[in-house]
């Protein structure tokens, strides 16, 4: 076990002893040790010194602000003022999480948006005239998001057809028929359909949002 340190070897041996009442148990213990070795090997570089690769670099506050700027979720002037305010709060500049939490508390970002940005994802927050606020749910047929019209500030639910289904003509036609059926209905107990549109190869249905 070239990659196992002493404590890890001891853990593997201890499990072997506890489960050594049968050949099957011995094989289980051996597999346990091998699996530990494999897991550690995946984290280590194949260097002659045998040193492990460093963990992914934590997103710092300045990089987070850069991602927010690229996302276009916040007006540049508002973002600049918020960033200046953050500078006076004594946050650790090496950690973006407190800054993200501050932006959420100020209602400059939603929790969903902040979490995506912390994952270094700055694209996909806009769909046509709508800004995506959160993910409401998913199924085999579609994914549904809470969104807001950029100008009107009206909140809506947007049903997005999976891109994997777009190539299926019959599925796309079914999606359009559903949109037409919902649009033809007008009842207080049935959500209204406002629009059906596409952006690139993303097809979506804009519906009334009922909290």
Short mmCIF file of C-alpha atoms in Angstrom, two decimals:
data_model
loop_
_atom_site.label_atom_id
_atom_site.label_comp_id
_atom_site.label_asym_id
_atom_site.label_seq_id
_atom_site.Cartn_x
_atom_site.Cartn_y
_atom_site.Cartn_z
CA UNK A 1 0.00 0.00 0.00
CA UNK A 2 2.43 2.60 -1.25
CA UNK A 3 -0.01 5.49 -0.88
CA UNK A 4 -1.35 4.53 2.58
CA UNK A 5 0.14 6.20 5.65
CA UNK A 6 0.53 4.38 8.96
CA UNK A 7 -2.82 5.41 10.43
CA UNK A 8 -4.71 4.37 7.30
CA UNK A 9 -2.92 0.98 7.26
CA UNK A 10 -3.88 0.49 10.89
CA UNK A 11 -7.54 1.27 10.09
CA UNK A 12 -7.52 -1.28 7.28
CA UNK A 13 -5.88 -3.93 9.50
CA UNK A 14 -8.37 -3.26 12.30
CA UNK A 15 -11.32 -3.76 9.96
CA UNK A 16 -9.67 -6.96 8.71
CA UNK A 17 -9.40 -8.32 12.25
CA UNK A 18 -13.02 -7.46 13.10
CA UNK A 19 -14.36 -9.16 9.99
CA UNK A 20 -11.96 -12.09 9.74
CA UNK A 21 -14.36 -14.86 10.80
CA UNK A 22 -14.75 -16.11 7.25
CA UNK A 23 -12.96 -15.99 3.91
CA UNK A 24 -15.66 -13.69 2.65
CA UNK A 25 -14.94 -11.26 5.49
CA UNK A 26 -11.23 -11.38 4.71
CA UNK A 27 -11.91 -10.45 1.10
CA UNK A 28 -14.10 -7.60 2.31
CA UNK A 29 -11.30 -6.29 4.49
CA UNK A 30 -8.78 -6.60 1.67
CA UNK A 31 -11.13 -4.72 -0.66
CA UNK A 32 -11.53 -2.04 1.97
CA UNK A 33 -7.78 -1.48 2.09
CA UNK A 34 -7.49 -1.43 -1.71
CA UNK A 35 -10.36 1.04 -2.00
CA UNK A 36 -8.69 3.36 0.51
CA UNK A 37 -5.51 3.14 -1.50
CA UNK A 38 -7.34 3.92 -4.74
CA UNK A 39 -9.16 6.88 -3.21
CA UNK A 40 -5.92 8.35 -1.95
CA UNK A 41 -4.15 7.64 -5.24
CA UNK A 42 -6.82 9.62 -7.11
CA UNK A 43 -6.03 12.64 -4.94
CA UNK A 44 -2.25 12.35 -5.38
CA UNK A 45 -0.10 13.33 -8.31
CA UNK A 46 2.15 10.72 -9.94
CA UNK A 47 5.24 12.68 -8.92
CA UNK A 48 8.52 11.14 -7.88
CA UNK A 49 8.20 12.83 -4.48
CA UNK A 50 4.76 11.29 -3.97
CA UNK A 51 3.17 14.56 -2.87
CA UNK A 52 -0.59 14.99 -3.13
CA UNK A 53 -2.20 17.44 -5.52
CA UNK A 54 -3.53 20.56 -3.74
CA UNK A 55 -7.26 20.94 -3.17
CA UNK A 56 -9.19 23.21 -5.58
CA UNK A 57 -8.47 26.86 -4.85
CA UNK A 58 -11.21 28.50 -2.80
CA UNK A 59 -13.03 31.30 -4.63
CA UNK A 60 -11.93 34.63 -3.19
CA UNK A 61 -14.05 37.75 -2.79
CA UNK A 62 -12.54 39.65 -5.71
CA UNK A 63 -13.06 36.72 -8.10
CA UNK A 64 -16.66 36.42 -6.91
CA UNK A 65 -17.26 40.10 -7.71
CA UNK A 66 -15.76 39.52 -11.16
CA UNK A 67 -18.23 36.68 -11.75
CA UNK A 68 -21.13 38.85 -10.59
CA UNK A 69 -20.04 41.52 -13.06
CA UNK A 70 -19.86 38.99 -15.90
CA UNK A 71 -23.32 37.65 -15.04
CA UNK A 72 -24.97 41.07 -15.54
CA UNK A 73 -27.26 40.32 -12.62
CA UNK A 74 -26.50 43.59 -10.83
CA UNK A 75 -26.29 47.10 -12.26
CA UNK A 76 -22.60 48.13 -12.44
CA UNK A 77 -23.10 51.22 -10.26
CA UNK A 78 -25.00 49.24 -7.63
CA UNK A 79 -22.34 46.53 -7.71
CA UNK A 80 -19.56 49.08 -7.27
CA UNK A 81 -21.29 50.64 -4.25
CA UNK A 82 -21.94 47.22 -2.71
CA UNK A 83 -18.32 46.17 -3.23
CA UNK A 84 -17.09 49.35 -1.52
CA UNK A 85 -19.45 48.64 1.39
CA UNK A 86 -18.13 45.07 1.63
CA UNK A 87 -14.58 46.42 1.87
CA UNK A 88 -15.39 48.16 5.12
CA UNK A 89 -16.93 45.13 6.84
CA UNK A 90 -13.74 43.23 7.56
CA UNK A 91 -14.57 40.11 5.56
CA UNK A 92 -11.76 37.69 4.76
CA UNK A 93 -10.79 38.59 1.16
CA UNK A 94 -9.75 34.97 0.57
CA UNK A 95 -13.28 33.66 1.11
CA UNK A 96 -16.19 34.64 -1.16
CA UNK A 97 -18.92 32.98 0.93
CA UNK A 98 -19.49 35.88 3.40
CA UNK A 99 -19.64 38.33 0.49
CA UNK A 100 -22.20 36.15 -1.29
CA UNK A 101 -24.26 35.95 1.92
CA UNK A 102 -24.10 39.75 2.22
CA UNK A 103 -25.37 40.18 -1.35
CA UNK A 104 -28.24 37.79 -0.62
CA UNK A 105 -29.11 39.66 2.59
CA UNK A 106 -29.15 42.93 0.62
CA UNK A 107 -31.45 41.24 -1.93
CA UNK A 108 -28.96 41.98 -4.70
CA UNK A 109 -28.84 38.25 -5.48
CA UNK A 110 -31.08 35.31 -4.72
CA UNK A 111 -29.66 32.37 -2.81
CA UNK A 112 -29.80 30.24 -5.97
CA UNK A 113 -27.93 32.87 -8.01
CA UNK A 114 -25.29 33.28 -5.31
CA UNK A 115 -24.74 29.53 -5.06
CA UNK A 116 -24.30 29.27 -8.84
CA UNK A 117 -21.76 32.10 -8.80
CA UNK A 118 -19.89 30.44 -5.93
CA UNK A 119 -19.62 27.42 -8.23
CA UNK A 120 -17.93 29.75 -10.76
CA UNK A 121 -20.98 29.74 -13.07
CA UNK A 122 -21.81 33.19 -14.44
CA UNK A 123 -23.89 32.23 -17.49
CA UNK A 124 -27.47 31.04 -17.88
CA UNK A 125 -29.21 33.56 -15.63
CA UNK A 126 -31.24 35.12 -18.44
CA UNK A 127 -33.78 33.60 -20.80
CA UNK A 128 -35.17 36.04 -23.32
CA UNK A 129 -36.68 38.99 -21.43
CA UNK A 130 -36.54 37.14 -18.12
CA UNK A 131 -34.01 36.92 -15.29
CA UNK A 132 -33.96 33.51 -13.58
CA UNK A 133 -34.26 33.72 -9.80
CA UNK A 134 -34.45 30.15 -8.58
CA UNK A 135 -35.07 26.55 -9.59
CA UNK A 136 -38.56 25.40 -8.59
CA UNK A 137 -38.36 21.79 -9.71
CA UNK A 138 -37.56 19.28 -12.43
CA UNK A 139 -39.11 16.22 -13.98
CA UNK A 140 -38.68 14.00 -17.00
CA UNK A 141 -40.70 16.43 -19.10
CA UNK A 142 -39.17 19.79 -18.14
CA UNK A 143 -37.53 22.02 -15.56
CA UNK A 144 -39.38 24.92 -13.97
CA UNK A 145 -37.78 28.17 -12.78
CA UNK A 146 -38.97 31.22 -10.94
CA UNK A 147 -38.14 34.22 -13.09
CA UNK A 148 -38.75 37.95 -13.31
CA UNK A 149 -39.43 40.10 -16.36
CA UNK A 150 -36.42 42.39 -16.70
CA UNK A 151 -38.47 45.58 -17.28
CA UNK A 152 -41.91 44.87 -15.80
CA UNK A 153 -40.53 43.12 -12.68
CA UNK A 154 -43.41 40.65 -12.90
CA UNK A 155 -42.61 37.24 -11.48
CA UNK A 156 -43.47 34.22 -13.56
CA UNK A 157 -42.84 30.50 -13.71
CA UNK A 158 -40.86 29.38 -16.75
CA UNK A 159 -41.13 25.81 -17.96
CA UNK A 160 -38.04 24.86 -19.96
CA UNK A 161 -37.94 21.96 -22.37
CA UNK A 162 -34.82 19.80 -21.84
CA UNK A 163 -32.33 20.42 -24.65
CA UNK A 164 -31.96 16.67 -25.08
CA UNK A 165 -35.63 16.60 -26.17
CA UNK A 166 -35.44 19.42 -28.71
CA UNK A 167 -34.25 17.11 -31.48
CA UNK A 168 -37.38 14.99 -30.96
CA UNK A 169 -39.92 16.64 -33.29
CA UNK A 170 -42.90 14.85 -31.76
CA UNK A 171 -41.86 15.92 -28.25
CA UNK A 172 -41.46 19.53 -29.36
CA UNK A 173 -44.89 19.49 -31.00
CA UNK A 174 -46.37 18.10 -27.80
CA UNK A 175 -44.73 20.92 -25.87
CA UNK A 176 -46.29 23.50 -28.22
CA UNK A 177 -49.71 21.83 -28.00
CA UNK A 178 -49.53 22.02 -24.23
CA UNK A 179 -48.74 25.73 -24.46
CA UNK A 180 -51.69 26.31 -26.78
CA UNK A 181 -54.03 24.34 -24.52
CA UNK A 182 -53.01 26.32 -21.44
CA UNK A 183 -53.33 29.63 -23.32
CA UNK A 184 -56.88 28.73 -24.38
CA UNK A 185 -57.99 28.31 -20.77
CA UNK A 186 -59.11 31.18 -18.57
CA UNK A 187 -60.11 30.14 -15.08
CA UNK A 188 -59.11 31.43 -11.66
CA UNK A 189 -58.02 27.94 -10.57
CA UNK A 190 -55.81 27.36 -13.61
CA UNK A 191 -52.47 29.11 -14.09
CA UNK A 192 -52.35 31.35 -17.12
CA UNK A 193 -49.87 31.02 -19.96
CA UNK A 194 -48.31 34.32 -20.98
CA UNK A 195 -45.93 33.35 -23.74
CA UNK A 196 -44.10 30.54 -25.49
CA UNK A 197 -40.71 31.32 -26.97
CA UNK A 198 -37.24 30.06 -27.67
CA UNK A 199 -33.73 31.38 -27.33
CA UNK A 200 -31.27 29.48 -29.45
CA UNK A 201 -32.20 25.85 -28.95
CA UNK A 202 -33.89 26.49 -25.60
CA UNK A 203 -37.70 26.30 -25.81
CA UNK A 204 -39.73 27.61 -22.88
CA UNK A 205 -43.25 28.36 -21.73
CA UNK A 206 -43.90 31.44 -19.57
CA UNK A 207 -46.71 30.94 -17.07
CA UNK A 208 -48.37 32.68 -14.16
CA UNK A 209 -46.48 32.16 -10.92
CA UNK A 210 -48.59 31.20 -7.92
CA UNK A 211 -46.58 31.26 -4.65
#
